[in-house]
Amino acid sequence: MSRKTLRTNAEKFEFQAEVSRLMDIIINSLYSNKDIFLRELISNASDALDKIRFLSLTDKEVLGEGDNAKLEIQIKLDKEKKILSIRDRGIGMTKEDLIKNLGTIAKSGTSAFVEKMQTSGDLNLIGQFGVGFYSVYLVADYVEVISKHNDDKQYVWESKADGAFAISEDEWNEPLGRGTEIRLHLRDEAQEYLDEFKLKELVKKYSEFINFPIHLWATKEVDEEVPADEDDSSDDEETSESKSSEEEEEEEDAEKEDKKPKTKTVKKTTHEWELLNDMKAIWLRNPKEVTDEEYTKFYHSLAKDFGDEKPLAWSHFTAEGDVEFKAVLFVPPKAPSDLYESYYNSNKSNLKLYVRRVFISDEFDELLPKYLNFLMGLVDSDTLPLNVSREMLQQHSSLKTIKKKLIRKALDMIRKIAEEDPDESSDKKDIEESSDDNEKKGQYAKFWNEFGKSIKLGIIEDATNRNRLAKLLRFETTKSDGKLTSLDQYISRMKSGQKDIFYITGTSKEQLEKSPFLERLTKKNYEVIFFTDPVDEYLMQYLMDYEDQKFQNVSKEGLKIGKDSKDKELKESFKDLTKWWKKALVSENVDDVKISNRLADTPCVVVTSKYGWTANMERIMQSQTLSDANKQAYMRGKRVLEINPRHPIIKELRERIVTDPEDEGVKQTAQLIYQTALMESGFSPTDPKDFASRIYGSVKNSLNISPDAAVEEEDDVEETEEAVKETEEPPKTENVAEEDLKDEL
């Protein structure tokens, strides 16, 4: 049997708390798909091989000679000892690496995975968080990691997953030369992984696209010729007696010609290394020859995401000309939970860079702009030099061309999702739908819900492709019936004579639908776009127009909805009121009071200047942790009170100020109307206490309570000793409940 105790002379260490917590979750997991451990170990081995191959580009001696120079992965079984071994000839680990990589992971990945695991219970994504090694404890209760790095001696790391691990210099195992061998001492319930057929099946399922050969020490039965024993020859003599004389003569002639010893064929068991992944790299094949299933499997291998969902789209192409490269890009079915965390500070990239089939890096973030960093895939360039560094790549002349072509292909791929989605088609007449249409139905809405923010960030960041990205924008409108619509669809529905694209920003569609800014627009059958994402405020500062149509925020100055023949007449008749009201609101920093062309049922609204912040933007900026109050005051913009000349409140107010413009009651009412309009327009009152006092004053007036009526004072009564005791004594209900529980038990 295999040893399952830590070596006595080994140096002992404690696992980091987070790692112990992770291992406890894995060991006690009821997760049924334990197969993932092999996928994770092969993936780690492949990474180690990539690293040594990259180093060999500048220093060929790191590979060594003979078998050491073979970059491969080997899987071996020991059925007697119940040990499964996975070995690679990768970069290997020093003693320091073993402690750091397998014992104390200073990564947010551990915490992130534990959190994900506790919420979803799905271990399948373990590789995405960089902690895939610990999946070995799904099937093993004791693990040895033997590793040899070129810069250190050979060491053994071992652990029983009991909160501790040990490391010792390896003086008893066969020298590895370089690389790592992981030995899993399998649990009794995991003996199925000693079956060769099972392992072949798993490698085929999960690791067929690994770029290094994976060999299994396989058992084979072969036919072998061995000398026939005497019993066999005597049988032959007995049968020969019954033969005719002619036949005997023929046999005698044959024996004279060939007097070889008699042999027989027997089955013999042999062992040999069997190659399990002979699949040619997908990106080197003709796209017409690759099936959808193969693309999906390749995506799962690349993304370390082995769920059931297919990627939303993929693009496989070859670029020719001055710069030659092959690429495969995928749109994942779901956005990572941390996609927009530290968006501008992280150098995260999901593209693997190869140069002439040699893996270079998966951390090079210059191939795609940040807003497309959700795409998965790889680029294999024939133009870039092999012995590259990050600095050299950033300055290489070919890089800009590669980036430009990748962006174009990526945007075409996303556009194609929309074009192939039946829900996106403006022509609803086609009733018959193919099964392919059904599969693609709703795909763009799914893409938009996951990655829509990235498209918006692209419009902000990428001026060159702004118009192409604007075509991919989706939003709800006053006429879209809860469905997403595009700018092209909006323009196709514009009223004749409408020059601007109308939109409004806010916290939710439900809130915006009730906005007073929409009253006249909806009455006149204009369509208004709802923007409810905080990033939309920034987006509209960059997206000034589309297809020669200007954008107009309906909560700002400058709204034009046709001309009213009575405009001049109304302005003249309300001239005294607007002038008086502006003077009354001088302390509120109101720039002007005007007749409104956007109101139908509301007395008044507060609008901002064309280049100032909207109420929604003010709210966003005030919630920023490091916001600058001085800058906010500058950017707040001028506020204009727009009044509805047809509303009875406004008409009555005009009559009152004509009678007595110095009436304090009318001034108080005008102030209250303004503060109410301020709130209804989405702003916060500058003095909530003053606003509340005015409301209570109005309530008093409606109830015919005198403005001077005072609040009744409370009688001063001294507390008695008994009252104090009552308040100090704890309630007895809990004690009674405890006694009842004891009686029941």
XYZ file of C-alpha atoms in Angstrom:
745
model
C 0.000 0.000 0.000
C 1.036 3.618 -0.447
C 2.488 5.644 2.415
C -0.023 8.081 3.884
C 1.992 9.698 6.644
C 4.229 12.755 6.465
C 7.949 12.008 6.555
C 9.411 12.484 10.019
C 12.489 14.395 8.860
C 10.436 16.857 6.744
C 10.057 20.538 7.536
C 6.458 21.192 8.652
C 4.324 24.206 7.677
C 0.789 25.417 8.385
C -1.555 26.242 5.500
C -2.709 29.832 5.166
C -6.158 30.230 6.768
C -7.858 30.913 3.432
C -6.293 27.795 1.866
C -7.395 25.632 4.807
C -10.910 26.982 4.441
C -10.868 26.215 0.726
C -9.601 22.676 1.306
C -12.272 22.021 3.950
C -14.942 23.022 1.444
C -13.460 20.733 -1.240
C -12.918 17.722 1.057
C -16.428 17.921 2.528
C -18.000 18.787 -0.810
C -20.900 16.729 -2.117
C -19.923 17.866 -5.605
C -20.527 14.892 -7.871
C -18.242 15.816 -10.795
C -14.887 14.829 -9.290
C -13.401 14.384 -12.779
C -12.312 18.031 -12.847
C -9.162 17.302 -10.791
C -7.415 15.736 -13.812
C -8.333 18.679 -16.031
C -6.853 21.137 -13.501
C -3.604 19.186 -13.055
C -3.086 18.858 -16.820
C -3.822 22.571 -17.247
C -1.230 23.446 -14.569
C 1.295 21.111 -16.212
C 0.677 22.811 -19.552
C 1.310 26.229 -17.946
C 4.611 24.967 -16.513
C 5.662 23.676 -19.954
C 4.723 27.011 -21.536
C 6.983 28.813 -19.070
C 10.067 26.666 -19.737
C 9.525 26.846 -23.486
C 9.339 30.641 -23.288
C 12.600 30.762 -21.305
C 14.253 28.475 -23.879
C 13.671 31.080 -26.590
C 16.455 33.193 -25.116
C 18.457 30.417 -23.410
C 18.344 26.975 -25.059
C 20.378 25.394 -22.249
C 17.436 25.594 -19.806
C 15.806 22.620 -21.554
C 18.784 20.311 -21.023
C 19.395 17.238 -23.183
C 17.768 13.901 -23.991
C 14.392 13.235 -22.340
C 14.555 16.522 -20.418
C 14.246 18.435 -23.688
C 10.946 16.664 -24.472
C 8.103 18.982 -23.488
C 5.352 16.538 -22.583
C 2.919 15.361 -19.907
C 2.929 11.767 -18.646
C 0.190 9.946 -16.707
C 0.970 6.696 -14.912
C -1.084 4.283 -12.775
C -0.047 1.979 -9.926
C -3.103 -0.178 -9.260
C -1.474 -2.085 -6.409
C -0.561 1.006 -4.409
C -3.629 2.926 -5.654
C -1.491 5.833 -6.894
C -2.181 8.063 -9.902
C 0.833 10.120 -11.089
C 0.890 13.121 -13.427
C 4.331 14.315 -14.525
C 5.459 17.237 -16.668
C 8.874 18.404 -17.871
C 7.966 22.025 -17.239
C 9.774 24.745 -15.332
C 9.494 22.972 -11.973
C 9.346 24.578 -8.533
C 12.003 25.579 -6.039
C 11.477 24.978 -2.313
C 10.325 28.604 -2.032
C 7.846 28.092 -4.906
C 6.392 24.988 -3.259
C 5.733 26.894 -0.034
C 4.327 29.938 -1.800
C 2.295 28.267 -4.569
C 0.874 25.291 -2.664
C 0.581 26.642 0.869
C 0.088 30.380 1.092
C -1.716 31.835 -1.863
C -1.555 35.618 -1.581
C -4.297 36.043 -4.152
C -7.809 37.363 -4.019
C -8.638 34.263 -6.094
C -8.923 32.061 -3.008
C -11.433 34.338 -1.278
C -13.321 34.957 -4.523
C -13.659 31.236 -5.206
C -14.723 30.395 -1.649
C -17.390 33.092 -1.873
C -18.583 31.778 -5.266
C -18.586 28.207 -3.989
C -20.683 29.075 -0.944
C -23.306 30.842 -3.060
C -23.520 28.491 -6.061
C -21.991 25.216 -4.827
C -20.307 24.795 -8.219
C -16.681 23.637 -8.111
C -16.476 23.597 -11.896
C -15.014 27.110 -12.139
C -12.126 26.428 -9.739
C -9.497 26.848 -12.495
C -10.636 30.395 -13.267
C -9.640 31.495 -9.751
C -6.093 30.059 -9.892
C -6.682 27.457 -7.180
C -7.288 24.391 -9.363
C -4.531 22.318 -7.674
C -6.653 21.845 -4.546
C -9.273 19.914 -6.528
C -6.966 16.868 -6.021
C -8.571 16.483 -2.591
C -11.833 15.512 -4.250
C -10.244 12.111 -4.963
C -7.101 11.833 -2.787
C -6.507 11.904 0.955
C -2.718 12.162 0.675
C -0.771 13.998 -2.041
C 2.933 14.165 -2.890
C 4.387 16.811 -5.195
C 7.935 16.058 -6.343
C 9.534 18.987 -8.154
C 12.918 19.950 -9.624
C 13.732 23.469 -10.784
C 16.951 24.269 -12.649
C 17.944 26.647 -9.834
C 17.378 24.297 -6.891
C 17.557 20.703 -5.627
C 14.714 18.198 -5.970
C 12.102 18.556 -3.199
C 8.988 16.711 -2.063
C 5.874 18.572 -0.878
C 3.318 16.372 0.902
C 0.040 16.884 2.713
C -2.893 14.932 4.121
C -5.108 18.046 3.887
C -5.240 18.282 7.673
C -4.174 21.925 7.915
C -0.460 21.235 7.501
C 2.056 20.309 4.801
C 5.672 19.227 4.826
C 8.655 19.764 2.532
C 11.865 17.763 2.428
C 14.824 17.335 0.109
C 14.170 14.332 -2.146
C 16.869 11.675 -1.706
C 14.861 8.528 -2.442
C 12.820 9.109 -5.630
C 14.137 8.858 -9.175
C 15.729 12.204 -10.253
C 13.275 14.125 -12.435
C 15.911 16.131 -14.275
C 13.456 19.026 -14.385
C 9.705 19.400 -13.897
C 7.035 18.217 -11.471
C 5.397 14.910 -10.624
C 2.178 14.842 -8.610
C 1.257 11.560 -6.910
C -2.316 11.150 -5.768
C -2.924 8.452 -3.165
C -6.530 7.801 -4.095
C -9.374 7.400 -1.637
C -11.199 4.075 -1.597
C -14.236 5.638 -3.260
C -12.082 7.074 -6.080
C -10.647 3.800 -7.426
C -12.369 4.378 -10.780
C -9.476 6.718 -11.663
C -7.149 3.707 -11.815
C -9.014 2.610 -14.935
C -7.070 3.443 -18.137
C -10.226 3.761 -20.222
C -11.695 6.277 -17.750
C -8.525 8.424 -17.901
C -8.426 8.341 -21.714
C -12.063 9.454 -21.756
C -11.345 12.375 -19.390
C -8.318 13.607 -21.354
C -10.345 13.434 -24.549
C -13.193 15.348 -22.914
C -11.260 18.106 -21.154
C -7.713 18.349 -22.462
C -7.593 17.441 -26.146
C -6.626 21.033 -27.044
C -3.630 21.198 -24.695
C -0.651 22.210 -26.851
C 1.722 19.549 -25.487
C 1.584 15.776 -25.979
C -0.177 13.902 -23.160
C 0.999 10.286 -22.798
C -0.553 7.484 -20.736
C 1.478 4.453 -19.585
C -1.014 2.061 -21.204
C -1.433 -1.683 -20.932
C -1.667 -3.583 -24.230
C -2.098 -7.224 -25.183
C 0.001 -8.330 -28.182
C 0.308 -11.628 -30.082
C 3.688 -13.303 -29.667
C 5.138 -16.403 -31.380
C 6.625 -18.854 -28.843
C 8.095 -22.397 -29.351
C 5.415 -25.094 -29.257
C 5.809 -27.567 -26.352
C 5.965 -31.450 -26.765
C 2.279 -31.988 -26.110
C 1.442 -29.880 -29.119
C 3.873 -31.848 -31.360
C 2.461 -35.256 -30.280
C -1.018 -34.057 -31.205
C 0.280 -33.177 -34.633
C 1.747 -36.712 -35.029
C -1.590 -38.354 -34.175
C -3.458 -36.347 -36.761
C -0.845 -37.014 -39.406
C -1.434 -40.852 -39.221
C -4.825 -40.471 -40.870
C -3.458 -38.568 -43.838
C -3.004 -40.165 -47.278
C 0.379 -41.168 -48.662
C 0.262 -38.351 -51.214
C -0.208 -35.797 -48.474
C 2.640 -37.315 -46.493
C 4.963 -36.982 -49.467
C 3.985 -33.321 -49.901
C 4.616 -32.619 -46.209
C 7.970 -34.351 -46.329
C 8.980 -32.125 -49.236
C 7.855 -29.066 -47.298
C 9.793 -30.160 -44.210
C 12.934 -30.574 -46.260
C 12.521 -27.060 -47.623
C 11.874 -25.495 -44.236
C 13.103 -27.264 -41.148
C 12.061 -24.489 -38.698
C 11.074 -25.282 -35.075
C 7.334 -25.359 -34.436
C 5.799 -22.262 -32.727
C 2.438 -21.107 -31.357
C 0.802 -17.660 -30.838
C 0.095 -16.478 -27.276
C -1.277 -13.211 -25.767
C 1.300 -11.143 -23.878
C 0.698 -8.011 -21.730
C 3.040 -5.096 -22.468
C 3.246 -1.422 -21.432
C 3.990 1.548 -23.631
C 3.415 5.324 -23.727
C 0.195 6.041 -25.651
C -0.458 9.526 -27.063
C -3.919 10.748 -26.005
C -4.208 14.149 -27.728
C -3.279 14.125 -31.399
C -5.663 16.973 -32.319
C -4.127 19.672 -34.491
C -4.402 23.200 -33.020
C -7.814 24.588 -34.020
C -6.518 27.980 -35.110
C -4.180 26.321 -37.658
C -7.066 24.487 -39.333
C -9.419 25.746 -42.030
C -12.499 27.285 -40.321
C -14.743 25.348 -42.737
C -13.352 22.068 -41.384
C -13.969 22.872 -37.700
C -17.375 21.916 -36.281
C -19.437 24.012 -33.856
C -18.914 21.310 -31.237
C -15.128 21.565 -31.627
C -15.229 25.369 -31.254
C -17.347 24.993 -28.104
C -14.957 22.418 -26.611
C -11.976 24.598 -27.488
C -13.639 27.584 -25.797
C -14.266 25.564 -22.632
C -10.625 24.469 -22.614
C -9.400 28.035 -23.175
C -11.705 29.693 -20.627
C -11.415 26.885 -18.047
C -15.194 27.013 -17.974
C -16.701 23.559 -18.412
C -20.364 24.423 -17.978
C -23.077 23.506 -20.441
C -23.390 26.938 -22.069
C -21.962 27.617 -25.514
C -20.075 30.824 -26.264
C -22.452 33.435 -27.711
C -20.305 33.813 -30.843
C -16.850 33.157 -32.247
C -14.674 34.447 -35.065
C -11.876 32.374 -36.628
C -9.818 34.163 -39.235
C -6.415 34.581 -40.866
C -4.939 38.015 -41.547
C -2.602 38.278 -44.513
C -0.475 41.034 -45.968
C 2.280 42.973 -44.240
C 1.301 41.476 -40.894
C 0.249 37.816 -40.866
C -1.514 36.171 -37.964
C -4.240 33.676 -37.142
C -6.797 34.315 -34.433
C -9.844 32.809 -32.742
C -12.068 35.120 -30.682
C -14.994 34.073 -28.467
C -17.805 35.996 -26.760
C -18.391 34.191 -23.419
C -21.972 33.339 -22.402
C -21.563 35.195 -19.089
C -19.541 38.131 -17.795
C -17.052 37.405 -14.993
C -18.190 38.775 -11.633
C -15.149 41.066 -11.438
C -15.255 42.373 -15.032
C -15.628 46.033 -14.093
C -13.744 45.996 -10.773
C -10.594 48.127 -11.032
C -11.400 48.522 -14.737
C -8.796 51.213 -15.404
C -6.138 49.853 -13.035
C -6.026 46.167 -13.967
C -3.861 44.805 -16.779
C -6.138 41.844 -17.307
C -6.309 40.109 -20.662
C -8.140 36.999 -21.835
C -6.163 36.672 -25.076
C -3.291 34.224 -25.307
C -0.434 35.403 -27.514
C 1.500 32.874 -29.597
C 4.376 33.589 -31.951
C 4.902 30.889 -34.601
C 2.952 28.323 -32.544
C 5.019 29.077 -29.394
C 3.022 30.378 -26.418
C 4.399 33.757 -25.284
C 2.001 35.263 -22.753
C -1.576 35.426 -21.486
C -0.933 38.644 -19.560
C -0.240 40.911 -22.526
C -3.069 43.454 -22.555
C -2.049 45.489 -25.616
C -3.780 43.308 -28.221
C -7.275 44.578 -27.456
C -8.560 47.791 -25.832
C -9.835 47.528 -22.262
C -13.485 47.712 -23.265
C -13.091 44.422 -25.190
C -11.234 42.622 -22.412
C -14.244 40.330 -21.877
C -13.423 38.484 -25.134
C -11.608 35.132 -24.905
C -9.277 33.762 -27.539
C -5.787 33.596 -28.914
C -3.589 35.244 -31.510
C -0.771 33.417 -33.290
C 1.518 35.834 -35.129
C 4.155 35.009 -37.728
C 5.422 38.589 -37.779
C 6.348 39.292 -34.145
C 9.812 38.205 -32.973
C 10.106 35.116 -30.756
C 12.533 36.479 -28.178
C 10.233 39.274 -27.032
C 9.644 41.180 -23.850
C 6.538 43.199 -22.962
C 8.402 46.454 -23.621
C 9.596 45.270 -27.057
C 6.098 44.135 -28.003
C 4.526 47.455 -27.043
C 6.877 49.243 -29.427
C 6.723 46.717 -32.260
C 5.393 48.167 -35.498
C 3.152 45.157 -36.204
C 1.233 45.488 -32.961
C -0.917 48.443 -34.027
C -1.950 46.618 -37.203
C -2.827 43.441 -35.280
C -4.835 45.444 -32.726
C -6.709 47.337 -35.432
C -7.709 44.130 -37.251
C -8.703 42.372 -34.017
C -10.987 45.273 -33.017
C -12.649 45.275 -36.437
C -13.219 41.505 -36.364
C -14.465 41.639 -32.762
C -17.038 44.344 -33.548
C -18.140 42.470 -36.692
C -18.618 39.326 -34.594
C -20.797 41.211 -32.063
C -22.774 42.902 -34.863
C -23.420 39.474 -36.375
C -25.052 38.281 -33.115
C -27.586 41.101 -33.550
C -28.094 40.468 -37.280
C -28.801 36.765 -36.722
C -31.172 37.339 -33.788
C -34.825 37.217 -34.970
C -35.826 39.481 -32.040
C -33.582 42.217 -33.441
C -35.301 42.265 -36.824
C -37.628 45.218 -37.352
C -39.613 43.155 -39.877
C -42.002 41.020 -37.822
C -43.921 39.663 -40.820
C -41.959 36.431 -41.221
C -43.904 33.888 -39.205
C -41.932 30.763 -40.097
C -38.781 30.316 -38.046
C -36.115 27.666 -38.483
C -34.604 25.768 -35.543
C -31.414 27.772 -36.100
C -33.439 30.983 -35.678
C -34.926 29.663 -32.446
C -31.443 28.957 -31.098
C -30.311 32.503 -31.929
C -33.489 34.139 -30.649
C -32.788 36.532 -27.791
C -29.014 36.075 -28.064
C -28.257 39.778 -28.520
C -30.399 40.755 -25.522
C -28.406 38.192 -23.536
C -25.143 39.686 -24.819
C -26.318 43.208 -24.001
C -27.351 42.321 -20.442
C -23.903 40.784 -19.806
C -21.579 43.123 -21.733
C -23.601 46.244 -22.646
C -21.558 48.392 -20.271
C -18.395 47.440 -22.205
C -19.903 48.791 -25.442
C -20.728 52.062 -23.661
C -17.181 52.290 -22.297
C -15.940 51.696 -25.850
C -17.914 54.703 -27.120
C -16.291 56.814 -24.386
C -12.738 55.522 -25.023
C -12.524 54.684 -28.736
C -13.212 57.763 -30.896
C -12.159 55.895 -34.070
C -14.839 53.219 -33.724
C -17.448 55.374 -31.965
C -20.011 55.197 -34.769
C -19.615 51.426 -35.211
C -20.040 50.941 -31.464
C -23.073 53.253 -31.401
C -24.812 50.837 -33.801
C -24.459 48.156 -31.107
C -26.142 50.293 -28.407
C -29.452 49.046 -27.011
C -31.958 50.706 -24.665
C -35.621 50.900 -23.766
C -37.827 53.781 -24.903
C -41.309 55.159 -24.345
C -42.456 53.079 -27.352
C -40.381 49.874 -27.082
C -42.879 47.969 -24.838
C -40.170 46.705 -22.496
C -37.957 45.430 -25.333
C -34.526 46.677 -26.326
C -34.231 48.928 -29.357
C -31.324 50.352 -31.371
C -30.538 53.868 -32.597
C -31.274 52.793 -36.173
C -34.713 51.544 -35.121
C -35.346 54.775 -33.191
C -34.446 56.932 -36.215
C -36.717 54.851 -38.468
C -39.644 55.717 -36.136
C -38.904 59.467 -35.789
C -41.746 61.873 -36.552
C -41.493 63.961 -39.688
C -39.813 67.245 -38.860
C -38.128 65.819 -35.737
C -34.497 66.916 -35.795
C -33.182 65.600 -32.451
C -32.937 62.210 -30.763
C -34.676 62.688 -27.396
C -33.413 60.939 -24.257
C -33.645 61.216 -20.474
C -31.367 59.864 -17.731
C -32.363 58.565 -14.295
C -32.189 55.708 -11.818
C -34.917 53.472 -13.260
C -37.352 53.180 -16.134
C -40.308 53.227 -13.719
C -39.146 56.529 -12.231
C -38.516 58.082 -15.654
C -41.920 57.072 -17.026
C -43.517 59.344 -14.404
C -41.146 62.241 -15.084
C -42.819 65.620 -15.792
C -40.208 66.198 -18.529
C -41.975 63.620 -20.730
C -45.529 64.982 -20.452
C -45.751 67.067 -23.602
C -43.440 64.776 -25.619
C -45.557 61.677 -25.017
C -48.739 63.668 -25.635
C -47.378 64.704 -29.026
C -46.267 61.074 -29.744
C -42.489 61.655 -29.622
C -40.293 58.699 -28.646
C -37.839 59.219 -25.762
C -34.904 56.960 -24.879
C -34.473 55.844 -21.241
C -30.875 55.778 -19.983
C -30.752 54.257 -16.482
C -27.131 53.100 -16.096
C -24.809 55.531 -14.209
C -22.274 55.209 -17.059
C -24.906 56.630 -19.458
C -24.309 60.142 -18.098
C -20.660 59.894 -19.176
C -21.591 58.159 -22.417
C -23.790 61.050 -23.585
C -20.964 63.534 -23.034
C -19.089 61.738 -25.863
C -21.953 60.606 -28.093
C -23.038 64.011 -29.398
C -24.769 62.852 -32.597
C -25.593 59.773 -34.676
C -26.266 59.655 -38.422
C -26.438 63.489 -38.535
C -29.060 63.544 -35.752
C -28.190 65.479 -32.570
C -28.972 64.119 -29.110
C -31.164 66.231 -26.807
C -31.576 65.586 -23.085
C -35.213 66.473 -22.371
C -34.348 67.617 -18.830
C -31.990 70.322 -20.146
C -32.420 73.655 -21.877
C -32.796 73.781 -25.649
C -35.739 71.396 -26.135
C -37.627 72.181 -29.346
C -41.013 70.578 -30.021
C -42.443 72.628 -32.853
C -43.635 76.231 -32.534
C -46.775 77.343 -30.713
C -48.531 80.356 -32.276
C -49.409 81.634 -28.789
C -45.806 81.548 -27.457
C -45.174 85.280 -27.764
C -48.569 86.118 -26.311
C -48.023 83.807 -23.323
C -44.564 85.179 -22.626
C -45.950 88.712 -22.552
C -48.900 87.855 -20.303
C -46.672 86.050 -17.754
C -43.829 88.569 -17.953
C -44.623 90.126 -14.557
C -44.850 86.709 -12.838
C -41.547 85.387 -14.255
C -39.758 88.618 -13.326
C -41.232 88.630 -9.795
C -40.522 84.905 -9.244
C -36.899 85.193 -10.361
C -36.405 87.969 -7.804
C -38.113 85.881 -5.087
C -35.763 82.931 -5.781
C -32.538 84.940 -5.760
C -31.304 83.033 -2.670
C -31.897 79.676 -4.450
C -29.359 80.401 -7.225
C -32.024 80.214 -9.945
C -30.725 81.706 -13.172
C -34.074 82.374 -14.800
C -37.822 81.690 -14.790
C -39.331 80.882 -18.210
C -42.506 79.696 -19.891
C -42.168 75.920 -20.544
C -42.860 74.053 -23.790
C -42.444 70.586 -22.233
C -45.184 70.503 -19.540
C -48.783 69.342 -19.791
C -50.138 68.500 -16.303
C -47.391 69.676 -13.922
C -47.197 73.314 -12.712
C -43.423 73.647 -13.130
C -40.038 71.883 -13.444
C -36.400 72.782 -12.889
C -34.118 72.287 -15.909
C -30.346 72.665 -16.167
C -28.179 74.470 -18.693
C -27.084 72.576 -21.818
C -23.557 71.815 -20.569
C -24.227 71.550 -16.838
C -24.919 68.403 -14.814
C -28.381 66.902 -14.788
C -30.071 66.012 -11.491
C -29.069 62.391 -12.102
C -25.405 63.344 -12.675
C -25.404 65.449 -9.495
C -26.647 62.434 -7.549
C -23.945 60.193 -9.076
C -21.174 62.687 -8.325
C -22.335 63.259 -4.742
C -22.141 59.513 -4.095
C -18.463 59.402 -5.159
C -16.159 58.764 -2.211
C -13.458 61.168 -3.363
C -15.685 63.781 -4.977
C -14.601 67.430 -4.920
C -17.259 69.795 -3.513
C -15.717 72.818 -5.264
C -15.813 71.099 -8.644
C -19.404 70.039 -8.023
C -20.444 73.654 -7.408
C -18.762 74.663 -10.676
C -20.222 71.826 -12.769
C -23.705 71.992 -11.262
C -24.706 74.415 -13.962
C -27.404 77.067 -14.024
C -30.919 76.114 -12.997
C -33.966 77.443 -14.757
C -37.506 77.234 -13.400
C -39.913 76.494 -16.254
C -43.594 77.169 -15.554
C -46.726 75.769 -17.197
C -48.874 78.812 -18.216
C -51.965 76.617 -18.619
C -51.900 75.240 -15.061
C -54.456 76.703 -12.578
C -51.830 77.098 -9.794
C -49.616 79.223 -12.051
C -52.603 81.259 -13.261
C -53.744 81.935 -9.699
C -50.219 82.908 -8.661
C -50.105 85.438 -11.506
C -53.359 86.991 -10.297
C -52.088 87.182 -6.688
C -48.856 89.014 -7.527
C -50.754 91.516 -9.677
C -52.933 92.286 -6.630
C -50.115 92.415 -4.040
C -46.541 91.504 -5.091
C -45.291 92.022 -1.508
C -47.697 89.494 0.052
C -45.559 87.215 2.303
C -48.022 84.349 1.956
C -47.690 84.385 -1.832
C -43.885 84.508 -1.544
C -43.947 81.508 0.800
C -46.214 79.639 -1.645
C -43.919 80.455 -4.592
C -40.922 79.213 -2.618
C -42.736 75.967 -1.738
C -43.800 75.411 -5.376
C -40.178 75.833 -6.485
C -38.813 73.409 -3.860
C -41.470 70.837 -4.807
C -40.568 71.219 -8.503
C -36.905 70.832 -7.567
C -37.598 67.455 -5.951
C -39.920 66.280 -8.723
C -37.207 67.140 -11.245
C -34.782 64.808 -9.433
C -32.774 67.311 -7.363
C -32.241 67.260 -3.608
C -33.434 70.303 -1.651
C -30.530 72.432 -0.431
C -32.210 72.910 2.955
C -34.453 69.922 3.838
C -35.411 71.502 7.201
C -36.691 74.658 5.503
C -38.623 72.574 2.966
C -40.221 70.486 5.745
C -41.189 73.649 7.674
C -42.948 75.050 4.616
C -44.865 71.770 4.117
C -46.011 71.740 7.761
C -46.996 75.385 7.435
C -49.121 74.522 4.421
C -50.720 71.610 6.309
C -51.564 73.943 9.224
C -53.169 76.360 6.821
C -55.287 73.651 5.189
C -56.447 72.500 8.646
C -57.193 76.106 9.683
C -54.588 75.961 12.455
C -53.094 79.267 13.470
C -49.481 79.723 12.243
C -48.624 80.821 15.810
C -50.057 77.687 17.455
C -47.367 76.226 19.744
C -46.561 72.612 20.559
C -48.000 71.541 23.914
C -45.237 71.220 26.497
C -44.653 67.956 28.340
C -45.306 67.913 32.118
C -42.116 67.460 34.196
C -42.882 64.454 36.449
C -40.210 63.012 38.772
C -39.624 59.284 38.318
C -40.448 57.169 41.410
C -38.074 54.466 42.693
C -40.585 51.753 41.715
C -40.674 53.013 38.100
C -36.867 52.956 37.955
C -36.799 49.366 39.259
C -39.357 48.319 36.667
C -37.240 49.662 33.832
C -34.071 48.053 35.205
C -35.516 44.574 35.771
C -35.110 42.291 32.722
C -38.239 40.655 31.376
C -38.938 37.210 32.767
C -40.404 35.748 29.595
C -37.066 34.300 28.426
C -36.479 32.515 31.775
C -40.000 31.062 31.636
C -39.386 29.868 28.086
C -36.101 28.215 29.155
C -37.851 26.425 32.063
C -40.610 25.200 29.729
C -37.959 23.856 27.328
C -36.178 22.015 30.164
C -39.503 20.451 31.224
C -40.149 19.252 27.673
C -36.654 17.712 27.429
